[in-house]
Structure formats: C-alpha cells, structure tokens
Amino acid sequence: MPKNSKVVKRDLDDEVIESVKDLLSNEDSSDDAFKKSELMVDDQEEKDVDVEEGSDVEDERPAWNSKLQYILAQVGFSVGLGNVWRFPYLCQKNGGGAYLVPYLILLLIIGIPLFFLELSVGQRIRRGSIGVWNYISPKLGGIGFASCVVCFFVALYYNVIIGWSLFYFSQSFQHPLPWDQCPLVKNASHTFVEPECEKSSATTYYWYREALNISSSLSESGGLNWKMTICLLAAWVMVCLAMIKGIQSSGKIMYFSSLFPYVVLLCFLVRGLLLNGSLDGIRHMFTPKLEIMLEPKVWREAATQVFFALGLGFGGVIAFSSYNKRDNNCHFDAVLVSFINFFTSVLATLVVFAVLGFKANIINEKCVIQNSEKILKLLKAGNLSQDMIPHHINFSSITAEDYNLVYDIIQKVKEEEFDSLGLKSCQIEDELDKAVQGTGLAFIAFTEAMTHFPASPFWSVMFFLMLVNLGLGSMFGTIEGIITPIVDTFKIRKEILTVICCLVAFFIGLIFVQRSGNYFVTMFDDYSATLPLLIVVILENIAVTRIYGIEKFMEDLKDMLGFSPSQYYYYMWKYVSPLVLLCLLVASIVQMCLSPPGYNAWIEDTATEEFHSYPAWGMIVCISLMVFAILPVPIVLVVRRCNLIDDSSGSLASVSYKRGRIIKEPVNLEGDNTSLIHGKSPSEVPSPNFGKNIYRKQTGSPTLDTAPNGRYGIGYLMADMPDMPESDL
C-alpha cells in the first residue's frame, strides 16, 4: 500500500479491526504485554525490541556503541592470519606484483558485491545467518545451519593456532630465545649437537620437537601434548570471556585486538627496512612476472584468497551487521572493509619479504663463506689453478658478487668436472624463491629471522602477540557466526550458550593437541571449509537474486540506504558473481581430485618432511567433514518441502515479527482480505523475529498453514490483496 494513502487505510479500518479482534481472541490473557508490543502500531520507528512468546518484558537487541567499534569488528574478523602467512606466499608464488592485478579484479567482481550482500541482509533483517536465510527462502533455510557447522569446524582448529602463538609468546621472554641454538646432548664420553636439529635448523627443530613434539604419522597419536593442551585451554578461556556478553564485551576488546596488529606491522616494517638485504626481498616480491599471471591456476588461487579473506559464508559478517541501525550505510562499510583488508595484506607482504630478504642475505653470506673455503681447499689440493682466480679476489673478505664471479669462471673452465667439485651457486633469489606459507612462515622462517634482530626477545613478543590478536579478531567473528543465529532462533541465553559452545569445542579440540595434532589441523584446514563455504555462498546468491528477487532486493536496499545502489551490483549479483563462483567451485573440485589427498609428516630420523597419503579412515574423516558441513541444506529443504514439521510448534520453520503488520492465512478463508493486520507501510515493517510462532492453536480454531509464497510463519501480504506491494525485508 502506498505510504501516504490515508484514504485506502480508512476504507480498510473496519475490516482490519474485526480481524484483529479475532486474532486477539486466540491469545491467552497473560499475553497482554506481548500483544501490545507485537500488534500495536506506533511511531517508535527507532526502537527495535525482541520479544518471546508470553514475555511481559521487552528485551532490546544489543547495538554497537559506535560506528568505529563496528568497523573494527568487521576488520578484525576479515583481517586474520591468512593476511600475514597466506597472501605473501601467493603473491610470491603467482607472479609477484603482477598477482595484485587478478586479485584486485576478483575483489571487485566477487569480493565487494558478495560482502555487500551479506552486510545488507544482516542489517535489514537484524538476525543471524539462520534467521536471515529462513526469512528470505525457508526452503533454503539450511544455508544458515550449514554456516554454523562450518564456523564450528573452523573454530575448532583455528583456536589451536592461537594456542601455538600463546606458547611461543610465553617462551619469548628469554635471552637468547630458546630456538636460537640447537640443544646439546651429553653422554658418558662427550657432548654433541642434537642430530635431528643439526640436520635441519634450530627453529625447525624447536617447532617440531619442542613445541609440537610431533609424531611421525597421522595414525600414531602419541598421547596429549600437555604444554599445548594448557595453551589451547587458555585460548578458549580468552574467547569465552570476550564473547560471553556478546558485542557488549567483544566490541570493547576490538579496539585493541583490531588495532594492535597494525602497530606491530608498522614497527616491523620500519625495523625491517633498516635491515641489510630487506630491499632485496621487497624487490623480489614486487618484480612482476607477467607470464605467470596468465595461468588459470593464478586466478583460481586469487579468487579463493578473496573469498576467504573477507570471511564470506561464515555468518560472522551477517551476525555483526545485524546489530547495526537500519539506516546504516552498509555499502560504504563493504567497500571500506574490503580495501582495508587488501591494504593490510600488502602491508603484511612488505613486512614479510623485508624480513625474509634479511634472512636470505644471512643464509647467502654463510653459503659464500662455506663455498669459498671449499675453493681454497681445491686450490691447495691442486684441483683448481690459481690462474683462474682474478687478482683482486680476497677470499678472507669475499663479497657475494666476487664469489659469483669466481663461481662462473670455474663453471666454464671446469665444465665437465664441475659437478664433482660440490660448489653451490649462492644466489639471494634462490633463497627467496623458497618462501613458505602458513605455520612454516610464522613459526620457522620468521622466528629464525628474528633471532638475528637486535633485542630479539622484544620483537618475538610483539610478533606473537600480534598473531594472537589477529587470531582472536577472526575467532570473535567465527563464534558470533555460531552464537547469534542460535540465540535468535532458539531463544537460548547467550551467556549459557557461549560457555557450552567453548567447552564442547575445547574437548573436541583435544584431538589437535595430540602429538599427531598438527596433521589433523592440516586435514580440517583442507577439507572442512573450502567446498562447503563455496556452496553456501552460491546458494546465498541464488536465494537473494532468483528466489527472493533481485529487483525486489534492490528496492529494499534503496528503502534502507536512502539511495539506489549502483546497477553494477545488479549485474554482478545476477550474472557475474554466480558464474565466477560456479567456475571456482568446479576448479576447486578438479584440483581436489587431481591432488593426492595427504599430509606432510615429519620424519625424525632424516629431520625432513615426507608426504604421506591419508589412511582409509582418514579419507572417511575428510569426506565426512565436507558432507556434514553441507548436510543441513538438503535436510531443511526436504523437511520444509514435505511439511514434515508443523510450523506452529516453534520449530526451525517458525517465524514472527516483533511488531507491525502481521498476517497468517487460514486454509479455509480463501480470498478473505480481512486477515491483514494493518500497521506500518512496507518500508517501515520491522525485521522478523525468528523463534517461536506467536500464534497458538486453540481447540476448534482453524488450522493455520504456510503462506502461498512459501514463507513459513508471518510477514507476507496476501497474493490476492489488490494494490498492495509485497513485504520488504
């Protein structure tokens, strides 16, 4: 109905009053306060309340204390460990500076549009992921439950990484750092260096043996690692205390957990630029390799990084935005957070390669010294002639350039015998090409570089405190993606649910702190989220653009934002983004099928990693993770398609408005337009309150059925009501 159509409103008043009386007659007398809050039409447009059935107290939905707090929460969720240890690796591997081109293109095509979509539906409907997708498309309501399952899987192993960071943080208050030198082993006759450490390096040995005390295979449990068990417990206690009051507690912590990593990154950048060889690392990083950029694999990995960097599909984005005011400019938020995420990745890449350039120079200097000593021995033994060596070369203080000159001369003169000489080409680029990702970067490569820093304990404390904060920021969004939808849907007290969720996650997470736990972390990281999240986001896009209707959604955005979003988003949501997501899904499935499923096991005897295939039970676990994550979607579809659950029972399908216009169409009242409880205009209709149905069946009362348009519960206008637009979000 047009917003200013008072004439039509007066014509319907008599019919509506009768319908209201009929509906109120079915409510208990104890529900007076509920009826007033739910059914009365008032002008308090800014007051949003959540009311349960039979409640006589209005419970206001929490809101962010400020816009800055909200932006920091979204930034903290999207900016995580992947920005520090995944993006630099992909950039180095896939064309250096040229990798930024496909990344930016895909950020504009799928990143910002899909991030904007999740922000807008959460803000408009003001519910978590379960409530949002229940409302938009009840038959696809399993999307929300799938998001919760994926969030839970990710939270299980992600907090283990925070536990690792806490362990290293606690060990950093020592000088020298405990991973600075290989330990010595004493026996009856003499003292010698630990063989496993001597074959690898001090930092590698400390990571695998002292920190993880890792077993040699996935099947060899080895029992609990008590040091890591205590750290995991501490990590879950921190998350629980921060989340127990919802955004009222976690929001304040965001000021520190979201901003502190930037302070550390800037400090590391300044310090890194002052180190010898840092510019070599940055130059290597940003030297574009245009031929690599044209490979399809580069675009697939860039699309995957964009997808996971913004936290799409987890439900955390929707949960955080649901605490916003209805008229908040979420389009601005989507663009701002997306580009903050991108520039954070670039900043982290600068820091990483400045430090790795310094580390490469140190390793290269050792290489030059060792091989120069070999050349001197060969000269003394007569295997090489002194005439080959240029007169200005001084082996006691030889530079890398002079060594490479000598190396090239020897290689040309002794071409046939060269391999037997055992000389190595000491090139900084060769070391930088070995750049690693993930835990190998954070706990091995970076820690080794920091041992050469002046005041290394200080930088180690700062680095691992930064990792803890980056991890916590992402964990807050992940846990919010679980807690908020369940609280909104099932009306459970947030404090109790938070404690239960953290306790259950801790006890399940004990599998990650066994001696074989690192292999389970790899398994969950590879299989629990990638494909399920892609499917979830594809279904989200379909639910909005095809089932709810892209035209109607654009109108809702105009009503909410106060301006019409660019038609760019219309075409992205309707055509481009779904196509790109489908291509990414197919490419990911093909890649998963072509790559042998397995993990890199640490072999103590050789002190090296060795690829192992998963055992049969391991493959079953991998497949089960993917199946369980996406299983809620077909289950909810079948349940609601076949009406297996009565929607009046307060079940998953139940939906209710907080106040305003409410309608329920009885099966036997075909064409009865008086069943509309007239209240606000469509744009003023408040968000739905997913939970118990406010209507109760009385003995002899007409049976209430689902709406003709498929929405379970309430909040729609009758299809045959003339001149009445459909309900907005």
PDB file of N, CA and C in Angstrom, residues 163-216:
ATOM      1  N   GLY A 163      46.549 -21.033  20.265  1.00  0.00           N
ATOM      2  CA  GLY A 163      47.263 -21.706  21.344  1.00  0.00           C
ATOM      3  C   GLY A 163      48.746 -21.835  21.043  1.00  0.00           C
ATOM      4  N   TRP A 164      49.113 -22.187  19.817  1.00  0.00           N
ATOM      5  CA  TRP A 164      50.530 -22.249  19.426  1.00  0.00           C
ATOM      6  C   TRP A 164      51.199 -20.888  19.610  1.00  0.00           C
ATOM      7  N   SER A 165      50.492 -19.837  19.173  1.00  0.00           N
ATOM      8  CA  SER A 165      51.044 -18.480  19.288  1.00  0.00           C
ATOM      9  C   SER A 165      51.223 -18.096  20.758  1.00  0.00           C
ATOM     10  N   LEU A 166      50.281 -18.500  21.612  1.00  0.00           N
ATOM     11  CA  LEU A 166      50.410 -18.227  23.048  1.00  0.00           C
ATOM     12  C   LEU A 166      51.637 -18.934  23.625  1.00  0.00           C
ATOM     13  N   PHE A 167      51.895 -20.153  23.178  1.00  0.00           N
ATOM     14  CA  PHE A 167      53.068 -20.885  23.660  1.00  0.00           C
ATOM     15  C   PHE A 167      54.350 -20.148  23.281  1.00  0.00           C
ATOM     16  N   TYR A 168      54.464 -19.766  22.006  1.00  0.00           N
ATOM     17  CA  TYR A 168      55.668 -19.055  21.570  1.00  0.00           C
ATOM     18  C   TYR A 168      55.778 -17.697  22.264  1.00  0.00           C
ATOM     19  N   PHE A 169      54.642 -17.053  22.481  1.00  0.00           N
ATOM     20  CA  PHE A 169      54.639 -15.767  23.195  1.00  0.00           C
ATOM     21  C   PHE A 169      55.205 -15.951  24.604  1.00  0.00           C
ATOM     22  N   SER A 170      54.777 -17.003  25.279  1.00  0.00           N
ATOM     23  CA  SER A 170      55.251 -17.247  26.647  1.00  0.00           C
ATOM     24  C   SER A 170      56.726 -17.601  26.691  1.00  0.00           C
ATOM     25  N   GLN A 171      57.251 -18.169  25.616  1.00  0.00           N
ATOM     26  CA  GLN A 171      58.652 -18.567  25.569  1.00  0.00           C
ATOM     27  C   GLN A 171      59.578 -17.459  25.065  1.00  0.00           C
ATOM     28  N   SER A 172      58.982 -16.321  24.686  1.00  0.00           N
ATOM     29  CA  SER A 172      59.774 -15.245  24.081  1.00  0.00           C
ATOM     30  C   SER A 172      60.452 -14.346  25.102  1.00  0.00           C
ATOM     31  N   PHE A 173      60.118 -14.506  26.386  1.00  0.00           N
ATOM     32  CA  PHE A 173      60.694 -13.638  27.413  1.00  0.00           C
ATOM     33  C   PHE A 173      62.027 -14.223  27.917  1.00  0.00           C
ATOM     34  N   GLN A 174      62.886 -14.594  26.998  1.00  0.00           N
ATOM     35  CA  GLN A 174      64.183 -15.168  27.334  1.00  0.00           C
ATOM     36  C   GLN A 174      65.236 -14.606  26.385  1.00  0.00           C
ATOM     37  N   HIS A 175      66.431 -14.504  26.899  1.00  0.00           N
ATOM     38  CA  HIS A 175      67.543 -14.096  26.026  1.00  0.00           C
ATOM     39  C   HIS A 175      68.733 -15.002  26.312  1.00  0.00           C
ATOM     40  N   PRO A 176      69.230 -15.708  25.318  1.00  0.00           N
ATOM     41  CA  PRO A 176      68.723 -15.748  23.932  1.00  0.00           C
ATOM     42  C   PRO A 176      67.421 -16.527  23.842  1.00  0.00           C
ATOM     43  N   LEU A 177      66.746 -16.370  22.733  1.00  0.00           N
ATOM     44  CA  LEU A 177      65.495 -17.085  22.514  1.00  0.00           C
ATOM     45  C   LEU A 177      65.760 -18.594  22.500  1.00  0.00           C
ATOM     46  N   PRO A 178      64.832 -19.395  23.008  1.00  0.00           N
ATOM     47  CA  PRO A 178      65.085 -20.838  23.140  1.00  0.00           C
ATOM     48  C   PRO A 178      65.283 -21.560  21.817  1.00  0.00           C
ATOM     49  N   TRP A 179      64.858 -20.941  20.706  1.00  0.00           N
ATOM     50  CA  TRP A 179      65.055 -21.569  19.396  1.00  0.00           C
ATOM     51  C   TRP A 179      66.235 -20.942  18.642  1.00  0.00           C
ATOM     52  N   ASP A 180      67.104 -20.251  19.389  1.00  0.00           N
ATOM     53  CA  ASP A 180      68.236 -19.577  18.751  1.00  0.00           C
ATOM     54  C   ASP A 180      69.338 -20.562  18.371  1.00  0.00           C
ATOM     55  N   GLN A 181      69.589 -21.558  19.245  1.00  0.00           N
ATOM     56  CA  GLN A 181      70.666 -22.508  19.014  1.00  0.00           C
ATOM     57  C   GLN A 181      70.159 -23.935  19.183  1.00  0.00           C
ATOM     58  N   CYS A 182      70.813 -24.859  18.509  1.00  0.00           N
ATOM     59  CA  CYS A 182      70.475 -26.268  18.686  1.00  0.00           C
ATOM     60  C   CYS A 182      70.899 -26.731  20.082  1.00  0.00           C
ATOM     61  N   PRO A 183      70.087 -27.558  20.709  1.00  0.00           N
ATOM     62  CA  PRO A 183      70.454 -28.050  22.050  1.00  0.00           C
ATOM     63  C   PRO A 183      71.615 -29.042  21.976  1.00  0.00           C
ATOM     64  N   LEU A 184      72.342 -29.144  23.084  1.00  0.00           N
ATOM     65  CA  LEU A 184      73.458 -30.075  23.175  1.00  0.00           C
ATOM     66  C   LEU A 184      73.026 -31.327  23.931  1.00  0.00           C
ATOM     67  N   VAL A 185      73.540 -32.452  23.502  1.00  0.00           N
ATOM     68  CA  VAL A 185      73.232 -33.727  24.138  1.00  0.00           C
ATOM     69  C   VAL A 185      74.517 -34.272  24.771  1.00  0.00           C
ATOM     70  N   LYS A 186      74.416 -34.670  26.026  1.00  0.00           N
ATOM     71  CA  LYS A 186      75.586 -35.190  26.737  1.00  0.00           C
ATOM     72  C   LYS A 186      75.463 -36.700  26.916  1.00  0.00           C
ATOM     73  N   ASN A 187      76.570 -37.375  26.721  1.00  0.00           N
ATOM     74  CA  ASN A 187      76.630 -38.795  27.077  1.00  0.00           C
ATOM     75  C   ASN A 187      77.862 -39.030  27.941  1.00  0.00           C
ATOM     76  N   ALA A 188      78.185 -40.252  28.161  1.00  0.00           N
ATOM     77  CA  ALA A 188      79.273 -40.559  29.095  1.00  0.00           C
ATOM     78  C   ALA A 188      80.623 -40.032  28.626  1.00  0.00           C
ATOM     79  N   SER A 189      80.839 -39.990  27.329  1.00  0.00           N
ATOM     80  CA  SER A 189      82.170 -39.641  26.813  1.00  0.00           C
ATOM     81  C   SER A 189      82.296 -38.192  26.355  1.00  0.00           C
ATOM     82  N   HIS A 190      81.275 -37.667  25.684  1.00  0.00           N
ATOM     83  CA  HIS A 190      81.419 -36.312  25.155  1.00  0.00           C
ATOM     84  C   HIS A 190      80.051 -35.654  24.963  1.00  0.00           C
ATOM     85  N   THR A 191      80.088 -34.377  24.561  1.00  0.00           N
ATOM     86  CA  THR A 191      78.878 -33.586  24.302  1.00  0.00           C
ATOM     87  C   THR A 191      78.799 -33.299  22.809  1.00  0.00           C
ATOM     88  N   PHE A 192      77.593 -33.426  22.271  1.00  0.00           N
ATOM     89  CA  PHE A 192      77.427 -33.182  20.832  1.00  0.00           C
ATOM     90  C   PHE A 192      76.070 -32.528  20.577  1.00  0.00           C
ATOM     91  N   VAL A 193      75.944 -31.964  19.391  1.00  0.00           N
ATOM     92  CA  VAL A 193      74.704 -31.287  18.997  1.00  0.00           C
ATOM     93  C   VAL A 193      73.626 -32.329  18.691  1.00  0.00           C
ATOM     94  N   GLU A 194      72.412 -32.031  19.107  1.00  0.00           N
ATOM     95  CA  GLU A 194      71.273 -32.913  18.823  1.00  0.00           C
ATOM     96  C   GLU A 194      71.230 -33.221  17.324  1.00  0.00           C
ATOM     97  N   PRO A 195      71.329 -34.499  16.927  1.00  0.00           N
ATOM     98  CA  PRO A 195      71.413 -34.848  15.494  1.00  0.00           C
ATOM     99  C   PRO A 195      70.216 -34.352  14.679  1.00  0.00           C
ATOM    100  N   GLU A 196      69.005 -34.474  15.225  1.00  0.00           N
ATOM    101  CA  GLU A 196      67.811 -34.033  14.483  1.00  0.00           C
ATOM    102  C   GLU A 196      67.872 -32.546  14.194  1.00  0.00           C
ATOM    103  N   CYS A 197      68.390 -31.787  15.171  1.00  0.00           N
ATOM    104  CA  CYS A 197      68.496 -30.338  14.990  1.00  0.00           C
ATOM    105  C   CYS A 197      69.602 -29.988  14.003  1.00  0.00           C
ATOM    106  N   GLU A 198      70.708 -30.716  14.080  1.00  0.00           N
ATOM    107  CA  GLU A 198      71.840 -30.445  13.189  1.00  0.00           C
ATOM    108  C   GLU A 198      71.474 -30.698  11.731  1.00  0.00           C
ATOM    109  N   LYS A 199      70.600 -31.673  11.488  1.00  0.00           N
ATOM    110  CA  LYS A 199      70.186 -31.986  10.124  1.00  0.00           C
ATOM    111  C   LYS A 199      69.194 -30.965   9.567  1.00  0.00           C
ATOM    112  N   SER A 200      68.495 -30.260  10.427  1.00  0.00           N
ATOM    113  CA  SER A 200      67.500 -29.278   9.962  1.00  0.00           C
ATOM    114  C   SER A 200      67.972 -27.876  10.325  1.00  0.00           C
ATOM    115  N   SER A 201      67.403 -27.286  11.344  1.00  0.00           N
ATOM    116  CA  SER A 201      67.835 -25.982  11.858  1.00  0.00           C
ATOM    117  C   SER A 201      67.278 -25.830  13.261  1.00  0.00           C
ATOM    118  N   ALA A 202      67.782 -24.853  13.975  1.00  0.00           N
ATOM    119  CA  ALA A 202      67.356 -24.670  15.362  1.00  0.00           C
ATOM    120  C   ALA A 202      65.865 -24.356  15.460  1.00  0.00           C
ATOM    121  N   THR A 203      65.368 -23.461  14.586  1.00  0.00           N
ATOM    122  CA  THR A 203      63.949 -23.084  14.652  1.00  0.00           C
ATOM    123  C   THR A 203      63.048 -24.219  14.192  1.00  0.00           C
ATOM    124  N   THR A 204      63.480 -24.954  13.180  1.00  0.00           N
ATOM    125  CA  THR A 204      62.694 -26.097  12.708  1.00  0.00           C
ATOM    126  C   THR A 204      62.609 -27.171  13.789  1.00  0.00           C
ATOM    127  N   TYR A 205      63.743 -27.443  14.421  1.00  0.00           N
ATOM    128  CA  TYR A 205      63.773 -28.445  15.482  1.00  0.00           C
ATOM    129  C   TYR A 205      62.868 -28.025  16.638  1.00  0.00           C
ATOM    130  N   TYR A 206      62.944 -26.767  17.024  1.00  0.00           N
ATOM    131  CA  TYR A 206      62.144 -26.295  18.161  1.00  0.00           C
ATOM    132  C   TYR A 206      60.651 -26.425  17.863  1.00  0.00           C
ATOM    133  N   TRP A 207      60.267 -26.118  16.629  1.00  0.00           N
ATOM    134  CA  TRP A 207      58.849 -26.183  16.255  1.00  0.00           C
ATOM    135  C   TRP A 207      58.330 -27.616  16.302  1.00  0.00           C
ATOM    136  N   TYR A 208      59.038 -28.502  15.636  1.00  0.00           N
ATOM    137  CA  TYR A 208      58.534 -29.876  15.535  1.00  0.00           C
ATOM    138  C   TYR A 208      58.771 -30.705  16.799  1.00  0.00           C
ATOM    139  N   ARG A 209      59.885 -30.467  17.481  1.00  0.00           N
ATOM    140  CA  ARG A 209      60.210 -31.353  18.595  1.00  0.00           C
ATOM    141  C   ARG A 209      59.848 -30.744  19.952  1.00  0.00           C
ATOM    142  N   GLU A 210      60.193 -29.472  20.180  1.00  0.00           N
ATOM    143  CA  GLU A 210      59.942 -28.869  21.484  1.00  0.00           C
ATOM    144  C   GLU A 210      58.502 -28.379  21.624  1.00  0.00           C
ATOM    145  N   ALA A 211      57.996 -27.737  20.590  1.00  0.00           N
ATOM    146  CA  ALA A 211      56.638 -27.191  20.675  1.00  0.00           C
ATOM    147  C   ALA A 211      55.582 -28.271  20.444  1.00  0.00           C
ATOM    148  N   LEU A 212      55.626 -28.934  19.274  1.00  0.00           N
ATOM    149  CA  LEU A 212      54.601 -29.914  18.922  1.00  0.00           C
ATOM    150  C   LEU A 212      54.930 -31.313  19.431  1.00  0.00           C
ATOM    151  N   ASN A 213      56.230 -31.598  19.605  1.00  0.00           N
ATOM    152  CA  ASN A 213      56.669 -32.967  19.915  1.00  0.00           C
ATOM    153  C   ASN A 213      55.949 -33.952  18.992  1.00  0.00           C
ATOM    154  N   ILE A 214      56.053 -33.680  17.705  1.00  0.00           N
ATOM    155  CA  ILE A 214      55.194 -34.305  16.696  1.00  0.00           C
ATOM    156  C   ILE A 214      55.531 -35.777  16.487  1.00  0.00           C
ATOM    157  N   SER A 215      54.501 -36.558  16.185  1.00  0.00           N
ATOM    158  CA  SER A 215      54.691 -37.972  15.858  1.00  0.00           C
ATOM    159  C   SER A 215      55.033 -38.102  14.373  1.00  0.00           C
ATOM    160  N   SER A 216      55.322 -39.298  13.941  1.00  0.00           N
ATOM    161  CA  SER A 216      55.789 -39.495  12.565  1.00  0.00           C
ATOM    162  C   SER A 216      54.662 -39.805  11.582  1.00  0.00           C
TER     163      SER A 216
END
